[in-house]
């Protein structure tokens, strides 16, 4: 029997197509597609989502509408003040660790920092969402998603995350690190916890057709403290700690600072030969950095669209092997696309800047003759379902609302 052309396919049972990036290798990525009917969980609240995540595998979780994760088990919203404990107030924190008082030599410590850590633990227990193996989490229609939540795919193989909007994954208790410096900026940084999606020690993960944004609480609207922006967001999609075989396709990453960290430590002993990720047909719009920033991994970055005014897009870190191919870059200075974070080479081929072929690695090397990069990442990607010419990527649409 043939399927009528107008039939709506049940996306929640789709699996990653053969050959679609690194997550298609090994045993492939099926998520919860084989779930029996009683393992399919429609969820509308944080409590329902948490229960579904803990239900037997394989499981399909259909998120209906926007779930605010900063809520109690009865669905009542929780404010930052309600997580605060041990006497924590931001006013006390700013008074105690002002560099004029505390100096620049040590990270915050003592009773006020202890209160921040205790408060942070209370928020983490609410917003951290543990994802187990053999799971598909999918948005049911336009506007489905998670506000303030941190999906933790940790030690869980075979996971699919699709069609969701991740909004404002906000840390109420950002910490001050006086010794964390950004090149070219005044010293110190505010650092936040909670990635919207965090993949660690997991294989065969497919992140597809999602939208990631800080809206409605963007960092640029936050105050400056100690001369540095008070950041309340961490990564949108961080892939670290020996994670491997991940495909990141057709997402929109927007209104954010640190987008995608692949590998979190120069001295990791678990990441060599892992952190293999394919990043394709995504839109990176109005984001500051890390699209992605890579250590160790063989990462194929192809057919993505970049727009806005980033600090850098492709971070070339320790022993990374980034192969950047047929991307379209709009209105970004070519020398700002790549940054060398201790790597040696990046393959850069077929990329267009405002419609013109440009060697982005040569542009970087001209601007930074003291830290040049080679032009051969040392491998040739084979797992893709066909590359588009970069010119076609200029019209790319992606994200949670685009089917
Ligand atoms: Ca992170
Ligand atoms: Ca903007």
Short mmCIF file of C-alpha atoms and ligand atoms in Angstrom, two decimals:
data_model
loop_
_atom_site.label_atom_id
_atom_site.label_comp_id
_atom_site.label_asym_id
_atom_site.label_seq_id
_atom_site.Cartn_x
_atom_site.Cartn_y
_atom_site.Cartn_z
CA UNK A 1 0.00 0.00 0.00
CA UNK A 2 1.48 3.36 -0.94
CA UNK A 3 1.55 6.27 1.46
CA UNK A 4 -0.60 9.23 0.38
CA UNK A 5 1.52 12.26 -0.41
CA UNK A 6 -0.23 14.33 2.26
CA UNK A 7 0.37 11.81 5.07
CA UNK A 8 2.14 13.34 8.04
CA UNK A 9 5.04 11.18 9.04
CA UNK A 10 5.45 10.48 12.75
CA UNK A 11 8.77 12.26 13.30
CA UNK A 12 9.05 10.85 16.81
CA UNK A 13 9.80 7.42 15.32
CA UNK A 14 12.36 8.59 12.78
CA UNK A 15 15.93 7.44 13.08
CA UNK A 16 19.13 9.10 11.87
CA UNK A 17 19.47 8.33 8.15
CA UNK A 18 22.32 6.09 7.05
CA UNK A 19 25.47 8.10 6.39
CA UNK A 20 24.25 11.29 8.08
CA UNK A 21 27.39 12.27 9.91
CA UNK A 22 29.36 10.70 12.70
CA UNK A 23 26.27 9.62 14.68
CA UNK A 24 25.40 7.27 11.81
CA UNK A 25 28.56 5.23 12.34
CA UNK A 26 28.95 2.35 14.76
CA UNK A 27 25.50 1.06 15.61
CA UNK A 28 23.73 4.14 14.21
CA UNK A 29 21.31 6.34 16.12
CA UNK A 30 17.71 5.27 16.66
CA UNK A 31 16.90 6.92 20.00
CA UNK A 32 13.57 5.66 21.31
CA UNK A 33 12.15 4.79 17.88
CA UNK A 34 11.41 1.21 18.91
CA UNK A 35 9.35 2.26 21.94
CA UNK A 36 6.14 0.28 22.42
CA UNK A 37 2.98 2.39 22.67
CA UNK A 38 3.09 2.50 26.46
CA UNK A 39 6.61 3.95 26.34
CA UNK A 40 5.44 7.10 24.52
CA UNK A 41 5.04 9.98 26.95
CA UNK A 42 3.38 13.29 26.14
CA UNK A 43 4.61 15.85 28.71
CA UNK A 44 3.47 19.38 29.54
CA UNK A 45 5.16 20.10 32.90
CA UNK A 46 8.57 19.73 34.49
CA UNK A 47 7.28 16.95 36.74
CA UNK A 48 5.92 15.01 33.76
CA UNK A 49 9.17 15.50 31.86
CA UNK A 50 11.27 14.26 34.79
CA UNK A 51 9.03 11.20 35.21
CA UNK A 52 9.18 10.38 31.49
CA UNK A 53 12.98 10.66 31.46
CA UNK A 54 13.10 7.99 34.19
CA UNK A 55 10.53 5.66 32.58
CA UNK A 56 11.63 2.34 30.97
CA UNK A 57 13.57 2.34 27.70
CA UNK A 58 13.24 2.67 24.81
CA UNK A 59 11.19 5.81 25.36
CA UNK A 60 9.73 8.61 23.27
CA UNK A 61 9.05 11.89 25.09
CA UNK A 62 6.80 14.33 23.24
CA UNK A 63 7.09 17.82 24.67
CA UNK A 64 3.80 19.69 24.24
CA UNK A 65 4.12 23.45 24.55
CA UNK A 66 6.88 25.30 26.39
CA UNK A 67 7.88 23.77 29.72
CA UNK A 68 9.35 26.16 32.28
CA UNK A 69 11.85 24.06 34.21
CA UNK A 70 12.30 26.64 36.98
CA UNK A 71 9.12 25.36 38.63
CA UNK A 72 8.35 23.16 41.63
CA UNK A 73 6.68 19.75 41.43
CA UNK A 74 3.29 21.45 41.49
CA UNK A 75 4.22 23.69 38.57
CA UNK A 76 4.69 26.88 40.60
CA UNK A 77 7.45 29.13 39.18
CA UNK A 78 10.63 29.33 41.24
CA UNK A 79 12.51 32.63 41.29
CA UNK A 80 16.25 32.98 41.86
CA UNK A 81 15.47 34.29 45.37
CA UNK A 82 13.72 31.03 46.17
CA UNK A 83 16.87 29.01 45.41
CA UNK A 84 19.06 31.27 47.54
CA UNK A 85 20.17 29.64 50.77
CA UNK A 86 22.79 30.04 53.49
CA UNK A 87 22.11 33.78 53.53
CA UNK A 88 23.27 34.32 49.91
CA UNK A 89 22.52 37.67 48.33
CA UNK A 90 24.13 38.99 45.18
CA UNK A 91 24.76 42.26 47.02
CA UNK A 92 26.90 40.45 49.63
CA UNK A 93 28.73 38.54 46.90
CA UNK A 94 29.59 41.73 45.01
CA UNK A 95 30.77 43.36 48.23
CA UNK A 96 32.93 40.41 49.30
CA UNK A 97 34.73 39.72 46.02
CA UNK A 98 35.11 43.19 44.56
CA UNK A 99 38.70 43.17 43.26
CA UNK A 100 39.26 46.39 45.22
CA UNK A 101 38.70 44.31 48.38
CA UNK A 102 39.51 40.74 47.39
CA UNK A 103 42.24 41.38 44.83
CA UNK A 104 42.93 39.46 41.63
CA UNK A 105 45.01 36.54 42.90
CA UNK A 106 42.45 34.06 44.20
CA UNK A 107 39.05 32.77 43.17
CA UNK A 108 36.29 33.61 45.66
CA UNK A 109 36.31 31.49 48.79
CA UNK A 110 34.82 31.66 52.27
CA UNK A 111 31.32 31.85 53.68
CA UNK A 112 29.80 34.05 50.97
CA UNK A 113 31.13 31.76 48.22
CA UNK A 114 29.93 28.74 50.21
CA UNK A 115 26.43 30.24 50.25
CA UNK A 116 26.60 30.77 46.47
CA UNK A 117 27.63 27.15 45.93
CA UNK A 118 24.83 25.88 48.18
CA UNK A 119 22.27 28.05 46.38
CA UNK A 120 23.60 26.87 43.03
CA UNK A 121 23.15 23.24 44.11
CA UNK A 122 19.50 23.92 44.86
CA UNK A 123 18.94 25.33 41.38
CA UNK A 124 20.91 22.51 39.74
CA UNK A 125 18.66 19.92 41.39
CA UNK A 126 15.66 21.56 39.71
CA UNK A 127 16.97 22.48 36.25
CA UNK A 128 19.24 19.50 35.54
CA UNK A 129 17.39 16.91 33.44
CA UNK A 130 19.07 13.50 33.20
CA UNK A 131 18.65 11.75 29.83
CA UNK A 132 19.22 7.98 29.68
CA UNK A 133 20.08 5.66 26.80
CA UNK A 134 17.66 4.83 23.97
CA UNK A 135 15.58 8.00 24.21
CA UNK A 136 13.95 10.33 21.69
CA UNK A 137 12.88 13.73 23.04
CA UNK A 138 10.90 15.65 20.47
CA UNK A 139 8.79 18.78 20.33
CA UNK A 140 5.16 18.23 19.38
CA UNK A 141 4.52 21.12 17.05
CA UNK A 142 5.45 24.75 16.83
CA UNK A 143 6.53 26.43 20.07
CA UNK A 144 7.39 23.24 21.94
CA UNK A 145 10.43 23.39 24.11
CA UNK A 146 12.16 23.89 27.41
CA UNK A 147 12.85 27.16 29.22
CA UNK A 148 15.65 27.19 31.79
CA UNK A 149 16.47 23.49 31.54
CA UNK A 150 19.77 21.66 31.12
CA UNK A 151 19.48 18.32 29.32
CA UNK A 152 22.31 16.11 30.53
CA UNK A 153 23.08 13.30 28.12
CA UNK A 154 25.80 11.81 30.31
CA UNK A 155 26.83 8.19 29.93
CA UNK A 156 23.76 7.55 27.78
CA UNK A 157 24.19 6.13 24.29
CA UNK A 158 21.69 6.39 21.42
CA UNK A 159 19.77 9.61 22.05
CA UNK A 160 17.80 11.85 19.67
CA UNK A 161 16.80 15.45 20.52
CA UNK A 162 14.61 17.13 17.87
CA UNK A 163 12.19 19.94 17.17
CA UNK A 164 12.63 21.71 20.51
CA UNK A 165 13.26 25.33 21.40
CA UNK A 166 15.68 25.77 24.29
CA UNK A 167 15.24 29.17 25.92
CA UNK A 168 17.13 31.04 28.62
CA UNK A 169 19.10 28.29 30.37
CA UNK A 170 19.89 30.71 33.16
CA UNK A 171 22.19 30.39 36.14
CA UNK A 172 20.93 32.46 39.10
CA UNK A 173 24.33 32.23 40.81
CA UNK A 174 27.09 33.09 38.35
CA UNK A 175 30.58 33.00 39.83
CA UNK A 176 33.40 35.50 39.56
CA UNK A 177 36.78 34.21 38.35
CA UNK A 178 39.37 37.00 38.58
CA UNK A 179 42.04 34.94 36.80
CA UNK A 180 39.88 33.94 33.79
CA UNK A 181 40.92 36.34 31.07
CA UNK A 182 39.53 36.90 27.59
CA UNK A 183 42.21 38.02 25.10
CA UNK A 184 41.87 41.74 24.38
CA UNK A 185 39.44 42.36 27.25
CA UNK A 186 39.82 43.66 30.78
CA UNK A 187 40.71 40.89 33.29
CA UNK A 188 38.33 38.48 35.00
CA UNK A 189 35.13 36.84 33.90
CA UNK A 190 31.70 35.98 35.24
CA UNK A 191 31.00 32.32 34.54
CA UNK A 192 27.67 30.55 34.59
CA UNK A 193 26.73 26.88 34.86
CA UNK A 194 24.16 24.85 32.84
CA UNK A 195 24.44 24.08 29.15
CA UNK A 196 21.07 23.83 27.41
CA UNK A 197 22.24 20.43 26.18
CA UNK A 198 25.36 18.73 27.54
CA UNK A 199 26.73 15.54 25.98
CA UNK A 200 29.37 13.69 28.00
CA UNK A 201 30.63 10.05 27.90
CA UNK A 202 27.92 9.22 25.36
CA UNK A 203 27.95 7.83 21.80
CA UNK A 204 25.47 8.04 18.93
CA UNK A 205 23.65 11.27 19.71
CA UNK A 206 21.64 13.23 17.11
CA UNK A 207 20.71 16.84 17.82
CA UNK A 208 18.41 17.99 15.01
CA UNK A 209 16.03 20.84 14.13
CA UNK A 210 16.21 22.61 17.48
CA UNK A 211 16.42 26.32 18.24
CA UNK A 212 18.73 27.54 21.00
CA UNK A 213 18.39 31.09 22.34
CA UNK A 214 18.92 33.18 25.47
CA UNK A 215 15.69 35.02 24.75
CA UNK A 216 13.99 36.60 26.58
CA UNK A 217 16.95 37.20 28.93
CA UNK A 218 19.93 38.09 26.77
CA UNK A 219 23.33 38.66 28.33
CA UNK A 220 23.75 42.09 26.76
CA UNK A 221 20.84 43.29 28.90
CA UNK A 222 22.65 42.22 32.08
CA UNK A 223 24.69 44.68 34.16
CA UNK A 224 28.48 45.00 34.21
CA UNK A 225 30.12 44.07 37.52
CA UNK A 226 33.84 44.50 38.22
CA UNK A 227 34.21 45.81 34.67
CA UNK A 228 32.97 42.58 33.07
CA UNK A 229 29.53 41.57 31.74
CA UNK A 230 27.52 39.61 34.27
CA UNK A 231 26.95 36.45 32.21
CA UNK A 232 24.14 34.12 33.24
CA UNK A 233 24.43 31.51 30.46
CA UNK A 234 26.98 28.77 29.73
CA UNK A 235 27.00 26.64 26.56
CA UNK A 236 24.10 25.97 24.23
CA UNK A 237 25.38 22.53 23.19
CA UNK A 238 28.59 21.31 24.81
CA UNK A 239 30.08 17.95 23.76
CA UNK A 240 32.85 16.98 26.16
CA UNK A 241 34.39 14.31 28.42
CA UNK A 242 34.91 11.50 25.92
CA UNK A 243 31.63 11.94 24.05
CA UNK A 244 31.78 10.55 20.51
CA UNK A 245 29.77 10.03 17.31
CA UNK A 246 27.47 13.05 17.39
CA UNK A 247 25.55 14.66 14.53
CA UNK A 248 24.34 18.25 14.99
CA UNK A 249 22.05 19.15 12.08
CA UNK A 250 19.60 21.85 11.05
CA UNK A 251 19.52 23.73 14.35
CA UNK A 252 19.43 27.48 14.91
CA UNK A 253 21.88 28.86 17.46
CA UNK A 254 21.11 32.49 18.23
CA UNK A 255 21.34 35.30 20.81
CA UNK A 256 24.09 33.69 22.86
CA UNK A 257 27.74 33.89 23.93
CA UNK A 258 29.40 30.46 24.08
CA UNK A 259 27.63 28.21 21.60
CA UNK A 260 29.30 24.83 21.19
CA UNK A 261 32.33 23.56 23.04
CA UNK A 262 33.71 20.25 21.75
CA UNK A 263 36.29 19.13 24.33
CA UNK A 264 36.69 21.07 27.56
CA UNK A 265 40.28 20.40 28.64
CA UNK A 266 43.69 20.57 26.98
CA UNK A 267 44.94 17.85 29.33
CA UNK A 268 42.06 15.38 29.00
CA UNK A 269 43.07 11.73 29.01
CA UNK A 270 39.68 10.48 27.74
CA UNK A 271 39.20 12.56 24.59
CA UNK A 272 41.97 11.31 22.28
CA UNK A 273 40.35 9.57 19.29
CA UNK A 274 36.87 10.70 20.43
CA UNK A 275 34.81 13.88 20.14
CA UNK A 276 33.98 13.03 16.52
CA UNK A 277 31.13 15.35 15.53
CA UNK A 278 29.39 16.39 12.31
CA UNK A 279 27.93 19.90 12.31
CA UNK A 280 25.80 20.61 9.23
CA UNK A 281 22.99 22.80 7.93
CA UNK A 282 22.83 24.84 11.12
CA UNK A 283 22.29 28.59 11.35
CA UNK A 284 24.63 30.49 13.70
CA UNK A 285 23.13 33.97 14.00
CA UNK A 286 24.10 36.71 16.46
CA UNK A 287 26.33 34.52 18.60
CA UNK A 288 29.70 35.53 20.05
CA UNK A 289 31.95 32.50 19.92
CA UNK A 290 32.47 28.71 19.68
CA UNK A 291 30.55 27.67 16.59
CA UNK A 292 32.19 25.31 17.40
CA UNK A 293 35.41 25.48 19.46
CA UNK A 294 37.16 22.12 19.18
CA UNK A 295 39.79 20.12 21.03
CA UNK A 296 40.93 16.62 19.99
CA UNK A 297 38.05 15.68 17.68
CA UNK A 298 37.66 15.06 13.97
CA UNK A 299 34.86 17.55 13.38
CA UNK A 300 33.23 18.08 9.98
CA UNK A 301 31.66 21.55 9.84
CA UNK A 302 29.78 21.83 6.54
CA UNK A 303 26.90 23.64 4.91
CA UNK A 304 26.28 25.95 7.85
CA UNK A 305 25.22 29.61 7.67
CA UNK A 306 26.99 32.22 9.79
CA UNK A 307 25.65 35.74 10.39
CA UNK A 308 26.30 38.45 12.96
CA UNK A 309 29.39 39.86 14.64
CA UNK A 310 31.23 37.02 16.41
CA UNK A 311 34.51 37.18 18.33
CA UNK A 312 35.33 33.97 16.45
CA UNK A 313 33.40 31.04 14.99
CA UNK A 314 35.76 28.08 14.51
CA UNK A 315 38.06 27.59 17.47
CA UNK A 316 41.04 25.43 16.58
CA UNK A 317 42.19 23.86 19.85
CA UNK A 318 44.67 21.25 20.99
CA UNK A 319 45.05 18.32 18.52
CA UNK A 320 41.72 19.28 16.89
CA UNK A 321 41.01 18.22 13.31
CA UNK A 322 38.34 20.61 12.01
CA UNK A 323 37.32 20.15 8.37
CA UNK A 324 35.27 23.23 7.40
CA UNK A 325 33.58 22.84 4.04
CA UNK A 326 31.00 24.70 1.95
CA UNK A 327 29.82 27.05 4.67
CA UNK A 328 28.28 30.44 3.89
CA UNK A 329 29.49 33.43 5.89
CA UNK A 330 27.54 36.66 5.72
CA UNK A 331 28.97 40.04 6.71
CA UNK A 332 31.69 38.64 8.97
CA UNK A 333 35.29 39.78 8.50
CA UNK A 334 37.16 36.73 7.09
CA UNK A 335 39.99 37.00 9.65
CA UNK A 336 37.45 36.66 12.49
CA UNK A 337 35.97 33.31 11.43
CA UNK A 338 38.88 31.21 12.75
CA UNK A 339 40.81 31.54 16.01
CA UNK A 340 43.82 29.47 17.03
CA UNK A 341 43.38 28.15 20.58
CA UNK A 342 46.51 26.02 20.52
CA UNK A 343 45.84 23.91 17.44
CA UNK A 344 48.03 23.27 14.42
CA UNK A 345 45.81 23.12 11.32
CA UNK A 346 42.29 23.36 9.89
CA UNK A 347 41.03 22.33 6.46
CA UNK A 348 39.04 25.18 4.93
CA UNK A 349 37.51 24.46 1.54
CA UNK A 350 34.59 25.70 -0.53
CA UNK A 351 33.52 28.35 1.97
CA UNK A 352 32.01 31.62 0.74
CA UNK A 353 32.08 35.03 2.41
CA UNK A 354 29.32 37.23 0.99
CA UNK A 355 29.32 35.10 -2.14
CA UNK A 356 33.08 35.14 -2.73
CA UNK A 357 35.50 32.24 -2.23
CA UNK A 358 37.89 33.13 0.59
CA UNK A 359 40.64 31.15 2.30
CA UNK A 360 39.66 31.73 5.91
CA UNK A 361 42.80 30.13 7.27
CA UNK A 362 44.97 32.43 5.15
CA UNK A 363 42.91 35.40 6.37
CA UNK A 364 43.54 34.30 9.96
CA UNK A 365 47.26 33.77 9.35
CA UNK A 366 47.64 37.21 7.77
CA UNK A 367 45.99 38.81 10.80
CA UNK A 368 47.91 36.63 13.30
CA UNK A 369 51.36 35.93 11.82
CA UNK A 370 52.64 35.00 15.28
CA UNK A 371 50.35 31.93 15.58
CA UNK A 372 49.81 30.55 12.08
CA UNK A 373 47.70 27.50 11.29
CA UNK A 374 48.36 24.86 8.64
CA UNK A 375 45.79 24.16 5.94
CA UNK A 376 45.44 20.38 6.26
CA UNK A 377 43.56 18.91 9.22
CA UNK A 378 44.86 15.47 8.26
CA UNK A 379 41.67 13.57 7.44
CA UNK A 380 38.93 13.49 4.83
CA UNK A 381 35.32 13.20 6.00
CA UNK A 382 33.21 10.52 4.31
CA UNK A 383 29.99 10.44 6.36
CA UNK A 384 27.52 12.82 4.77
CA UNK A 385 24.48 12.53 2.53
CA UNK A 386 25.81 14.90 -0.08
CA UNK A 387 27.16 18.40 0.26
CA UNK A 388 25.29 21.45 -0.99
CA UNK A 389 27.17 24.20 -2.76
CA UNK A 390 27.81 26.98 -0.23
CA UNK A 391 25.75 29.36 -2.36
CA UNK A 392 22.61 27.35 -1.60
CA UNK A 393 23.36 27.51 2.15
CA UNK A 394 22.92 31.32 1.99
CA UNK A 395 19.17 30.67 1.98
CA UNK A 396 19.24 28.03 4.70
CA UNK A 397 16.33 27.75 7.06
CA UNK A 398 16.58 25.52 10.08
CA UNK A 399 15.44 25.25 13.65
CA UNK A 400 12.51 24.00 15.65
CA UNK A 401 9.68 25.70 13.78
CA UNK A 402 10.73 24.76 10.25
CA UNK A 403 9.79 21.05 10.10
CA1 LIG B 1 29.60 24.01 29.51
CA1 LIG B 2 20.73 40.26 17.94
#
